[in-house]
Coordinates of C-alpha atoms in Angstrom, one line a residue:
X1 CA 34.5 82.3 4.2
X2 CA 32.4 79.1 5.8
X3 CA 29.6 77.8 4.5
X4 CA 27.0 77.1 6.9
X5 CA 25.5 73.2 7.1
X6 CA 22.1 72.9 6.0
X7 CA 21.3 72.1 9.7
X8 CA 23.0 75.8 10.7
X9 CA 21.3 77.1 7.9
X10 CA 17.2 75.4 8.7
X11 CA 18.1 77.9 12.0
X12 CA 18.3 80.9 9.4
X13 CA 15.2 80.5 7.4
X14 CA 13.1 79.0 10.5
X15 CA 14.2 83.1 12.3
X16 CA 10.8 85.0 11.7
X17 CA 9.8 87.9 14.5
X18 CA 7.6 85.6 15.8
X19 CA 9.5 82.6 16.5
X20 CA 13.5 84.2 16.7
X21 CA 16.3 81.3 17.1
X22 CA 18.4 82.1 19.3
X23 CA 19.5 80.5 22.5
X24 CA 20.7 81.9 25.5
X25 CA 21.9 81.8 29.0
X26 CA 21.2 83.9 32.5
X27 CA 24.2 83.9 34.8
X28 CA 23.9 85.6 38.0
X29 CA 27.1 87.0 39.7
X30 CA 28.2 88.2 42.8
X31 CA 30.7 91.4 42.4
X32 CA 32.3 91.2 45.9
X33 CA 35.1 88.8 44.7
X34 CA 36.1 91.3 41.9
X35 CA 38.8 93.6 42.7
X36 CA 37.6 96.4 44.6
X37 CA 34.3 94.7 45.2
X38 CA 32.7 95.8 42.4
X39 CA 32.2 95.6 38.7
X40 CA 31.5 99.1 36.4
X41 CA 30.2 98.8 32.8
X42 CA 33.3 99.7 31.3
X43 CA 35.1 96.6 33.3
X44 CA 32.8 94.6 31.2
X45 CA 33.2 96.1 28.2
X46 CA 36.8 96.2 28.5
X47 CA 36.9 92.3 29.6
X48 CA 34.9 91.2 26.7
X49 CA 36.8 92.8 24.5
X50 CA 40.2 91.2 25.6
X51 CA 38.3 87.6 24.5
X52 CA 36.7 88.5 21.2
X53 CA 39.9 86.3 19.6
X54 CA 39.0 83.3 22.1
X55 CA 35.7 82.5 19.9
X56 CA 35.1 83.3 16.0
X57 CA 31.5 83.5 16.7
X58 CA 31.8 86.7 18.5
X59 CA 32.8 88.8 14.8
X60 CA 31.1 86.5 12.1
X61 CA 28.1 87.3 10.5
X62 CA 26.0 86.1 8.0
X63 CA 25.9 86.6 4.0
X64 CA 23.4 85.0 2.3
X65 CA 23.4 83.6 -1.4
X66 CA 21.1 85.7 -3.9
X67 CA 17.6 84.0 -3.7
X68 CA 18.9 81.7 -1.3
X69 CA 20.0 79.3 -4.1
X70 CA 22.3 77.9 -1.4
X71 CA 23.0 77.9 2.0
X72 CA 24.5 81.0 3.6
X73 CA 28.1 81.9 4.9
X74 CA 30.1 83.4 7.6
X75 CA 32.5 86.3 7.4
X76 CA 34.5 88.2 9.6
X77 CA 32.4 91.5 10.1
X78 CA 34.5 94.6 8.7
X79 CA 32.2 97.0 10.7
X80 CA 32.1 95.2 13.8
X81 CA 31.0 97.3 16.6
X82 CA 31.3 95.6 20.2
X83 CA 29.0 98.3 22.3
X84 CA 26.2 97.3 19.8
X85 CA 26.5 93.9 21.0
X86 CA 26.7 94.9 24.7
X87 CA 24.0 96.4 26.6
X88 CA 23.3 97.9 30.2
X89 CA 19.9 97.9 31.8
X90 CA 18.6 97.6 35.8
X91 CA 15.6 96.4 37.6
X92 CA 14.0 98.8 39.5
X93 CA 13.1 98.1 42.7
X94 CA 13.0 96.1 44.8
X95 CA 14.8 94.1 42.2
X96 CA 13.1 90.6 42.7
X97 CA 12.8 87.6 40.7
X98 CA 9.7 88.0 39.1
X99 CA 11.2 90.9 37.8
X100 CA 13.6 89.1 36.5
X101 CA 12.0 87.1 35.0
X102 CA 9.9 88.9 33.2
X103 CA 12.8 90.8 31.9
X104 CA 14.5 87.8 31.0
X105 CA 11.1 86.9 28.9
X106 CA 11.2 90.3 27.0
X107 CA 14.9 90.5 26.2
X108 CA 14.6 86.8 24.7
X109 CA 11.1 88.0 22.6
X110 CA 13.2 90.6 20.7
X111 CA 15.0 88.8 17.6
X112 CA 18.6 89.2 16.8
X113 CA 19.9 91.6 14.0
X114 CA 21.0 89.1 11.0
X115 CA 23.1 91.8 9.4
X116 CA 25.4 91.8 12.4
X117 CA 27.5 88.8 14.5
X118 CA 24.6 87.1 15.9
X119 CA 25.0 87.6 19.7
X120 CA 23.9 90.2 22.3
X121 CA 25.2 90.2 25.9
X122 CA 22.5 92.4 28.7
X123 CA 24.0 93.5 31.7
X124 CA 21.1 93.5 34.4
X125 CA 21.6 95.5 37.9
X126 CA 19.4 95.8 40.6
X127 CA 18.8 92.0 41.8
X128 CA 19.1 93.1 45.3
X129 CA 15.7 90.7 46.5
X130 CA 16.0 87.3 45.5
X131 CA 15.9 84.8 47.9
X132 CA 19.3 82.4 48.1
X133 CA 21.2 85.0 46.3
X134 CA 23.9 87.7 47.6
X135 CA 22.4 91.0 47.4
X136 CA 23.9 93.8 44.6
X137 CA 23.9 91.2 42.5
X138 CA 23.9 91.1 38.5
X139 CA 22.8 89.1 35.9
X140 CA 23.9 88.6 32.4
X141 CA 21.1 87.7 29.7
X142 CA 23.3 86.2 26.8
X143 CA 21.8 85.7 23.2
X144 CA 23.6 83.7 20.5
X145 CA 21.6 82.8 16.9
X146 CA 21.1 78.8 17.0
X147 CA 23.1 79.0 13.3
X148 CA 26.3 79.2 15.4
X149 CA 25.9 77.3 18.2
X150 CA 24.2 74.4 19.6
X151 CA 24.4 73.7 23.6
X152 CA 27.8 72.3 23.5
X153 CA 30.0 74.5 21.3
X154 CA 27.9 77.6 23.3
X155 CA 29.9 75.5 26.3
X156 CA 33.0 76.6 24.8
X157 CA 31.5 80.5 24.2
X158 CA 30.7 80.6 27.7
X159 CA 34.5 79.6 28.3
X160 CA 35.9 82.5 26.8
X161 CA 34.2 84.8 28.6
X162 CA 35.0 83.2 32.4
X163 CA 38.1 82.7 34.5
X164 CA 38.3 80.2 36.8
X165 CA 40.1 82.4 38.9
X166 CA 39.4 86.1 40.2
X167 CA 41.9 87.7 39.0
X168 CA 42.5 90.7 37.1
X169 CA 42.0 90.7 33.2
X170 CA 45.1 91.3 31.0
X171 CA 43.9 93.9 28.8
X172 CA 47.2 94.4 27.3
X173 CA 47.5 92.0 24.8
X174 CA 45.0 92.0 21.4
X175 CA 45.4 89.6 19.0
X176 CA 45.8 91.2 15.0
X177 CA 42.6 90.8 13.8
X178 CA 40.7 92.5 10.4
X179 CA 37.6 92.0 8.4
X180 CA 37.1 90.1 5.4
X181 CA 34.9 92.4 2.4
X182 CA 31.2 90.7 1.2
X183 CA 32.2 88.4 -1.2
X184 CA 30.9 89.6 -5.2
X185 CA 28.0 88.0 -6.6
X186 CA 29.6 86.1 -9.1
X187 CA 31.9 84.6 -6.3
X188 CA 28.7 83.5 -4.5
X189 CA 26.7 82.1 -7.3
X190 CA 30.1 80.0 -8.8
X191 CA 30.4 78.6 -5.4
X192 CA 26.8 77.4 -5.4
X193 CA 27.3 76.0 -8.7
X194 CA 30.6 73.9 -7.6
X195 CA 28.1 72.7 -4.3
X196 CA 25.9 71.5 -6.9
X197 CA 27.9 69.2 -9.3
X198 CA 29.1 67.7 -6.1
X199 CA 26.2 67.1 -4.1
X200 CA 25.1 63.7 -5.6
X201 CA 28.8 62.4 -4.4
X202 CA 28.1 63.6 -1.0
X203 CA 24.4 62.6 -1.0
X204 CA 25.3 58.7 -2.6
X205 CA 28.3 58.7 1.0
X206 CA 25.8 59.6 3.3
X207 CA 23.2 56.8 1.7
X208 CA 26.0 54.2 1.6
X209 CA 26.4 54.8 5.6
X210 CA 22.7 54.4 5.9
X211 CA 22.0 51.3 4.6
X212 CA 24.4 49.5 7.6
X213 CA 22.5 51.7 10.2
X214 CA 18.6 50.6 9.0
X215 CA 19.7 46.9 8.9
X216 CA 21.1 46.9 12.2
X217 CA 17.8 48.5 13.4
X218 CA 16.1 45.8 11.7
X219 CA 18.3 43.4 13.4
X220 CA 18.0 44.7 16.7
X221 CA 14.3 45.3 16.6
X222 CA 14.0 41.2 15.5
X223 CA 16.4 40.2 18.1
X224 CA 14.5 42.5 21.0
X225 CA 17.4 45.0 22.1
X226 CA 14.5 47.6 20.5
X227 CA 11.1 47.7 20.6
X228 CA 8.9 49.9 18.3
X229 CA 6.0 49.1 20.2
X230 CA 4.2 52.6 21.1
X231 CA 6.3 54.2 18.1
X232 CA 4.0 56.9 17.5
X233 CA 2.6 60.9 17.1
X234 CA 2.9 63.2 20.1
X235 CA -0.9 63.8 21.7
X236 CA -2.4 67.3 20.8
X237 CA -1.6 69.8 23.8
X238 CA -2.0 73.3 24.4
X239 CA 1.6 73.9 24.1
X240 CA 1.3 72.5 20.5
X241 CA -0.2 75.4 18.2
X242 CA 0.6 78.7 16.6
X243 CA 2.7 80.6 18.8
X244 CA 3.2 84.4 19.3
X245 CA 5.9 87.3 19.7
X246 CA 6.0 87.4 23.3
X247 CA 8.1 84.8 26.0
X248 CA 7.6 84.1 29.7
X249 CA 10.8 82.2 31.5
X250 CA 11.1 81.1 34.8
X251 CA 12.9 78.8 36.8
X252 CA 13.3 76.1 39.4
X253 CA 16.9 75.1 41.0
X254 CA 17.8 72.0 43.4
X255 CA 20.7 70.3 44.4
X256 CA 22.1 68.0 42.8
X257 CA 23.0 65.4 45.3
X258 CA 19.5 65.0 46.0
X259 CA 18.4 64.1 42.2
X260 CA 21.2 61.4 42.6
X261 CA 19.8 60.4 45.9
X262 CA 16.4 59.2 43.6
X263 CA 17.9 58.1 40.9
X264 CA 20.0 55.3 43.0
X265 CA 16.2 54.3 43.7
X266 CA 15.5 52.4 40.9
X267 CA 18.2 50.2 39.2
X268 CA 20.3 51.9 36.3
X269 CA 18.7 55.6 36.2
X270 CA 20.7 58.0 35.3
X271 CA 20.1 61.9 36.6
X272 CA 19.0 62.4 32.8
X273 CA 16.0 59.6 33.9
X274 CA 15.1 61.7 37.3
X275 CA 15.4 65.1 35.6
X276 CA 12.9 64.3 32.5
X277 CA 10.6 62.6 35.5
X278 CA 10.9 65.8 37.2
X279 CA 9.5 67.6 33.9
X280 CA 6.8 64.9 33.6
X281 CA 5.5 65.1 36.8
X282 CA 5.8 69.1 36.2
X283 CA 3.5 69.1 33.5
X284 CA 1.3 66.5 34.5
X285 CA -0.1 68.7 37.3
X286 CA 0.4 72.0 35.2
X287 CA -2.0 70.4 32.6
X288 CA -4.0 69.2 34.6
X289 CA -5.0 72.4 36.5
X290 CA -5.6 73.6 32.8
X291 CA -7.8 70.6 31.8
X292 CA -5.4 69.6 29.1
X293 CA -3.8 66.7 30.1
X294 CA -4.2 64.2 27.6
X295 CA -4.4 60.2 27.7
X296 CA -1.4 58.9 26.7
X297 CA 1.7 60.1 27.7
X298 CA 3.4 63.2 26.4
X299 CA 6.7 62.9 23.9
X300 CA 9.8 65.1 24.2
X301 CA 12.7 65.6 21.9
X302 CA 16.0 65.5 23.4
X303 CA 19.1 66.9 21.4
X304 CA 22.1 64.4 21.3
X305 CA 25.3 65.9 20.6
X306 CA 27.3 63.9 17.8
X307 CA 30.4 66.3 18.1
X308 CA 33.4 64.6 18.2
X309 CA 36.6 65.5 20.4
X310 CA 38.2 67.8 17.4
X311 CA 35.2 69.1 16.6
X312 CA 35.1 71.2 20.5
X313 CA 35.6 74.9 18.7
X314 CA 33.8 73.7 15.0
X315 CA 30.5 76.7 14.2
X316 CA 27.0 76.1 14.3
X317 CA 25.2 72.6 15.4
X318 CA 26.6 69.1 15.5
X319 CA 23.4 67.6 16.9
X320 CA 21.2 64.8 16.8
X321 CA 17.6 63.6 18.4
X322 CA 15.9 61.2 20.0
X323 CA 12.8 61.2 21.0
X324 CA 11.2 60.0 24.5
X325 CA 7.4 59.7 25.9
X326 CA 7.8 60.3 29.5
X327 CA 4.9 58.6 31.3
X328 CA 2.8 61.7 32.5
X329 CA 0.1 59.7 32.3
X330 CA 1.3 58.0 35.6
X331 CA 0.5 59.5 38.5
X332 CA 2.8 57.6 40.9
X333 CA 6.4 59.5 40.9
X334 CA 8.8 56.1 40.9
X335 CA 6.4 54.2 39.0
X336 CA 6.9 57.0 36.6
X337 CA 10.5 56.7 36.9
X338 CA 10.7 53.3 36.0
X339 CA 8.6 54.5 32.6
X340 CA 10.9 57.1 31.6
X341 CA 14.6 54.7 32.8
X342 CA 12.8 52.0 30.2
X343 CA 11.6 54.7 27.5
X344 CA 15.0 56.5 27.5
X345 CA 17.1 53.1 26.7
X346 CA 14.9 51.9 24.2
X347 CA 15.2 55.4 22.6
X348 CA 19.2 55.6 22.7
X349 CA 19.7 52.1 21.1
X350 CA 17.0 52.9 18.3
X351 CA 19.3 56.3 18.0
X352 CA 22.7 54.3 18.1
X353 CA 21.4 51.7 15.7
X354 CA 20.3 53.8 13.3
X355 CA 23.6 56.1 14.0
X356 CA 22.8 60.0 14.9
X357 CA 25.6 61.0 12.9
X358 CA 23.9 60.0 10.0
X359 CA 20.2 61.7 10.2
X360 CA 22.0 64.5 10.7
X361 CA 24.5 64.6 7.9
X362 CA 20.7 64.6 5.7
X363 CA 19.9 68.5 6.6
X364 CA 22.4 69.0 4.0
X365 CA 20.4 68.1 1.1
X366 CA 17.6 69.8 1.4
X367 CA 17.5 72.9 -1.4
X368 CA 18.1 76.1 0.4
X369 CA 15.2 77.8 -1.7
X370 CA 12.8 75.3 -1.0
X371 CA 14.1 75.2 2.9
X372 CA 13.5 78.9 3.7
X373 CA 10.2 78.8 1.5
X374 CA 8.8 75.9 3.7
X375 CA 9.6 77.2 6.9
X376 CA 7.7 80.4 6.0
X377 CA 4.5 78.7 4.8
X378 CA 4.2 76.9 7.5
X379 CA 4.0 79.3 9.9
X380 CA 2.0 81.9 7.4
X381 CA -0.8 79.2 7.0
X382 CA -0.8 78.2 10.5
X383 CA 0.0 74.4 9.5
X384 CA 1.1 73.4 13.2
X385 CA -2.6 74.0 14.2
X386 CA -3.6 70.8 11.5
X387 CA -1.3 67.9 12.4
X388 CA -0.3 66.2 15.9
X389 CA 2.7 67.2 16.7
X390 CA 5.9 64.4 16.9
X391 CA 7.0 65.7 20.1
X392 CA 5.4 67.9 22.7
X393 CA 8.3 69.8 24.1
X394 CA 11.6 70.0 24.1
X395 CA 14.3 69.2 27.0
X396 CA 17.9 69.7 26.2
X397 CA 21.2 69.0 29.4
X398 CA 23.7 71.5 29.2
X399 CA 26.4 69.9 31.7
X400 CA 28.2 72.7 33.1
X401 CA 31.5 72.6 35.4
X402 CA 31.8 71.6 38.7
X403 CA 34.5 74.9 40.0
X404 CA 33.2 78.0 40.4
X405 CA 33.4 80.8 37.5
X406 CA 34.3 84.3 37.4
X407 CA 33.5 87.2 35.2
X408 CA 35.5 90.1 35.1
X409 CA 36.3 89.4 38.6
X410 CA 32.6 88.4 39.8
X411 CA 31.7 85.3 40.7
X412 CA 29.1 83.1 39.0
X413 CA 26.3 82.0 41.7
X414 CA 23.7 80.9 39.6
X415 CA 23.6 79.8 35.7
X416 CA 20.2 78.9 34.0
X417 CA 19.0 78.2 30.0
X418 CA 16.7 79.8 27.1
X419 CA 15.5 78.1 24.4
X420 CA 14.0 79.0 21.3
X421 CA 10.2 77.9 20.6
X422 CA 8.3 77.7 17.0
X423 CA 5.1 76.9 15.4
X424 CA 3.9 73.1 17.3
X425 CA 6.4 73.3 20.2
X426 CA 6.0 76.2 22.5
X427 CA 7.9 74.6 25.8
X428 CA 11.5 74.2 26.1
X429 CA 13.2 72.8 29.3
X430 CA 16.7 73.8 29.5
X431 CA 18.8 71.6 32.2
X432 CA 22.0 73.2 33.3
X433 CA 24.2 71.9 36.2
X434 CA 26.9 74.5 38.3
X435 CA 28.9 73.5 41.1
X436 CA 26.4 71.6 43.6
X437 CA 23.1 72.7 41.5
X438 CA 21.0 71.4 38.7
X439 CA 18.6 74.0 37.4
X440 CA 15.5 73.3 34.9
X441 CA 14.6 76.7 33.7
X442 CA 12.1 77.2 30.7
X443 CA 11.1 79.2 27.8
X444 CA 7.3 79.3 26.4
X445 CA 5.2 81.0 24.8
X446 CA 3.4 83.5 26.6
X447 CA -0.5 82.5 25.0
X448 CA 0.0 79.0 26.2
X449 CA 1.5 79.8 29.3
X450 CA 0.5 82.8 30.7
X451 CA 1.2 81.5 34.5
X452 CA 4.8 80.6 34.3
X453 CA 5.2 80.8 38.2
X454 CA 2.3 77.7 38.3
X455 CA 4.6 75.6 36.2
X456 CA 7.4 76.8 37.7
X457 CA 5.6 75.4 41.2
X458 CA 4.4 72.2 39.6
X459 CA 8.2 71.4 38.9
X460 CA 9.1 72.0 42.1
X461 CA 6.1 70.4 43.9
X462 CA 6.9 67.3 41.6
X463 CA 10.6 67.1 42.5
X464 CA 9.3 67.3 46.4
X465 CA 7.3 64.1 45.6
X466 CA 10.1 62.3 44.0
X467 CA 12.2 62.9 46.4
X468 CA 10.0 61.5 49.6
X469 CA 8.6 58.1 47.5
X470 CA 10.3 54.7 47.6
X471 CA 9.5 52.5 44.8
X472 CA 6.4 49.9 45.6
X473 CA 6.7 46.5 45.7
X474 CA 5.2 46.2 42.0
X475 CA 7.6 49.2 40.7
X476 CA 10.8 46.7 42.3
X477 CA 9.1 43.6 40.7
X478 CA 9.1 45.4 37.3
X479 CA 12.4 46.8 37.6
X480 CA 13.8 43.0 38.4
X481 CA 13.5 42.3 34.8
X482 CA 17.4 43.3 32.8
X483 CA 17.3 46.0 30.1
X484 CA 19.6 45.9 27.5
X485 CA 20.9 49.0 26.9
X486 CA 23.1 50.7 24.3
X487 CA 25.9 52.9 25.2
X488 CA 24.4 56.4 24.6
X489 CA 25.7 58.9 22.1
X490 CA 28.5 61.0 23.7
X491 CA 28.1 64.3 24.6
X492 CA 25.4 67.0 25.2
X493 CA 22.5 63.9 26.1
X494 CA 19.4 66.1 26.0
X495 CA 16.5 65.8 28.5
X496 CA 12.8 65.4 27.2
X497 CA 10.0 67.0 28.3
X498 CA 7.3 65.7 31.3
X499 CA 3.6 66.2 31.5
X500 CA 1.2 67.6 33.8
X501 CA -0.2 66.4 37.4
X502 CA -2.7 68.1 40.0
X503 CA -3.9 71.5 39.8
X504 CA -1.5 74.1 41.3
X505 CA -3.2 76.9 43.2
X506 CA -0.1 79.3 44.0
X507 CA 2.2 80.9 42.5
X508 CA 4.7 79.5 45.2
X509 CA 5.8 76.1 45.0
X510 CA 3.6 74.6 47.7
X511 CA 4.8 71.4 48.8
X512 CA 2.3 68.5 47.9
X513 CA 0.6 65.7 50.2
X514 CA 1.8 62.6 49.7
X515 CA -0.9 60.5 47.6
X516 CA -2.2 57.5 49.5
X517 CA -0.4 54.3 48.1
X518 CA -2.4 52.6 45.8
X519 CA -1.3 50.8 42.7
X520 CA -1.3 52.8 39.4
X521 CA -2.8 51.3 36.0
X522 CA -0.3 49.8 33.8
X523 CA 0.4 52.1 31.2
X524 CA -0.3 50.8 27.2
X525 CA 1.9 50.9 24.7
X526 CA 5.4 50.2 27.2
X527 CA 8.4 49.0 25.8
X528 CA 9.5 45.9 26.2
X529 CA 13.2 45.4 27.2

């Protein structure tokens, strides 16, 4: 038995049926480079199988404390069943990517079963029309509960599934594996005890390492490495209410020697810096063409991965945040480059000087009971739709590998993100790079965006942009100045989320005109450096 972190464990009690927390992945293969040149159900099946020991995640499942007077654990399921947790469905035709994505948007709608391992794998045939891709392809729409695994651990998931090689799967060999029995009661409610009587220990360590980190903020705010200038609430957007049961997801892909190509544009971005400017510019136009785009610039939460090199194959989430306004209230692509490069280091050295580690390791003391109470209040009473939000959407960078991947012989052509959404954030922007690609994809609720092709456009419209402006002669003057920047946290950097730009009138990404030069107000509220 494992006892889940109270970070795992806000996952658990935040699941309802309208806001399920799982996260996911849709890889698209090609089956001609699997023996035979094809790839039958029971191939999958059978190669899944011969890696269920290559990740515990695969057979544990959840048992929860009576009451929820503590945190939950994980056992190996007794009853495991694998065909429950693999599924086989197909497009009709013609088999194109709308249809996709709409399937896509219903399969990530339906929660997972919290009596069983928390993952489901959906085999999808039929994508025999989508433009770039081999036809006969298929995709696989993976869901895995947010309690056990966070982007980069799910990394490691996804690796023991995939060869790097197409080769045939040794089905021979199965490791000795058994169940464990549900633990009794009174074996459950002395362990809660025991976490009790030494959670003022743990609480008084974590304390101890906070008081270094808030007077090195201090320290570094007085001595101008970090400015708190602008430090403040999200602005009230449409994605920021009470959100439904039902998803939309699309996606947008481009290569990633052109988002390299702009970042080398302005000194010291990064392709983190070009990707959230990408979002920005995204939703700058999408609000706009919805009358929503507010005044001040939109605020994303980025996940920060704080696992450490021995902690590659640990459960659950070893994540941090920091948060990042994104200048969507600049209509000028570079100039709004130059925000986001400045916004981003200001945000990593407030997160490094405070130390990410360390807000995490504070999930842990908040009461179970009261945990799993609040979560379900707040979205009973609809509180989201009574505060401004502290970020507008999230953005989170998966970095994937750079050799191509095989399952059960196929080989992986394409490889895109879902996210969960809740009550006061109804966007995510998953980033995932593979091979030569980056892809944004994103998951929303279907009430606040019911046109996910427009966004999908306005993405794609605002990376056109970026990629045909030079910076002005004002952008380079501004850019002359140094900023001092803080190494960044290692690991999974997460992207923020962008706002909206000019209306978008097609479905298709049409390309946009070029805006005559002209020199953009100087945004309030900008960090100094």
């Amino acid at each position: 038995m494992e006892q889940l972190s109270g970070q795992d464990a806000s996952f658990v009690y935040l699941d309802t049926p309208n806001t399920p927390m799982h996260i996911g992945s849709v890889g698209i293969y090609d089956p001609s480079t699997a023996p035979g040149g094809f790839v039958r159900f029971k191939d999958i099946l059978a190669h899944i199988e011969s890696r269920l020991d290559k990740a515990r995640s695969f057979r544990q499942k959840l048992v929860r404390v009576p009451f929820d007077l503590d945190h939950p654990y994980w056992i190996d399921d007794p009853n495991f069943d694998l065909e429950f947790h693999v599924r086989h469905i197909a497009l009709p035709q013609p088999g194109d990517w709308r249809q996709l994505c709409i399937q896509v948007a219903r399969l990530h709608a339906r929660g997972l079963d919290l009596s069983k391992p928390l993952w489901e794998f959906n085999i999808v045939e039929g994508l025999d029309n989508i433009e770039g891709l081999p036809k006969g392809c298929f995709a696989l729409v993976a869901k895995v509960h947010h309690a056990a695994i966070d982007g980069m651990s799910g990394v490691e998931l996804s690796a023991a599934v995939h060869d790097i090689e197409p080769v045939p799967v040794d089905r021979t060999k199965k490791a000795k594996w058994k169940g464990e029995n549900e633990p009794a009661v009174t074996e459950m409610l002395m362990r809660t005890w025991l976490n009790s009587v030494t959670q003022p220990v743990k609480f008084a360590k974590t304390l101890a390492q906070t008081v270094p980190g808030a007077a090195r903020l201090i320290r570094e705010v007085a001595g101008g490495d970090v400015s708190l200038k602008g430090a403040r609430m999200a602005p009230q957007t449409l994605l920021n209410g009470k959100v439904g049961p039902h998803r939309v997801w699309d996606g947008v892909v481009f290569q990633l020697s052109d988002i390299r190509a702009i970042k080398d544009r302005i000194e010291g971005a990064t392709v983190n810096d070009v990707v959230l400017t990408i979002i920005g510019g995204g939703l700058r136009k999408y609000l706009l063409s919805r009358k929503n785009l507010p005044k001040e610039s939109l605020q994303v939460m980025a996940p920060i991965s704080v696992r450490a090199e021995g902690e590659k194959e640990a459960l659950g989430n070893l994540v941090s945040a920091m948060l990042v306004q994104i200048g969507t209230q600049i209509e000028d692509p570079m100039e709004r480059l130059a925000w986001v490069r400045k916004e981003a280091v200001n945000s990593k050295a407030m997160t490094n000087a405070v130390g990410a580690r360390t807000l995490t390791d504070y999930s842990q003391f908040i009461p179970s009971g009261l945990a799993g109470l609040g979560a379900r209040l707040y979205t009973r009473l609809g509180v989201s739709n009574l505060h401004s939000p502290v970020f507008n959407c999230v953005a989170t960078n998966v970095p994937g590998p750079r050799v191509p991947l095989y399952f059960a012989g196929a080989k992986m052509v394409r490889m895109m993100g879902t996210g969960p959404v809740f009550d006061g954030m109804g966007l995510i922007n998953t980033i995932y790079s593979y091979g030569p690609e980056i892809a944004i994809s994103f998951t929303s609720d279907r009430d606040m965006i019911p046109d996910p092709a427009n966004y999908a456009a306005a993405l794609r419209e605002s990376f056109d942009e970026l990629l045909r402006a030079m910076p002005t002669a004002e952008v380079k003057a501004k850019e002359a100045a140094p900023v001092k920047a803080k190494p960044a946290t290692k690991a999974k950097a997460v992207s923020a989320k962008p706002a909206a730009a000019k209306p978008v009138k097609k479905a298709a990404g049409p390309k946009a005109k070029v805006p005559k030069a002209k020199t953009p107000a100087k945004p309030k509220g900008k960090a100094k450096k």
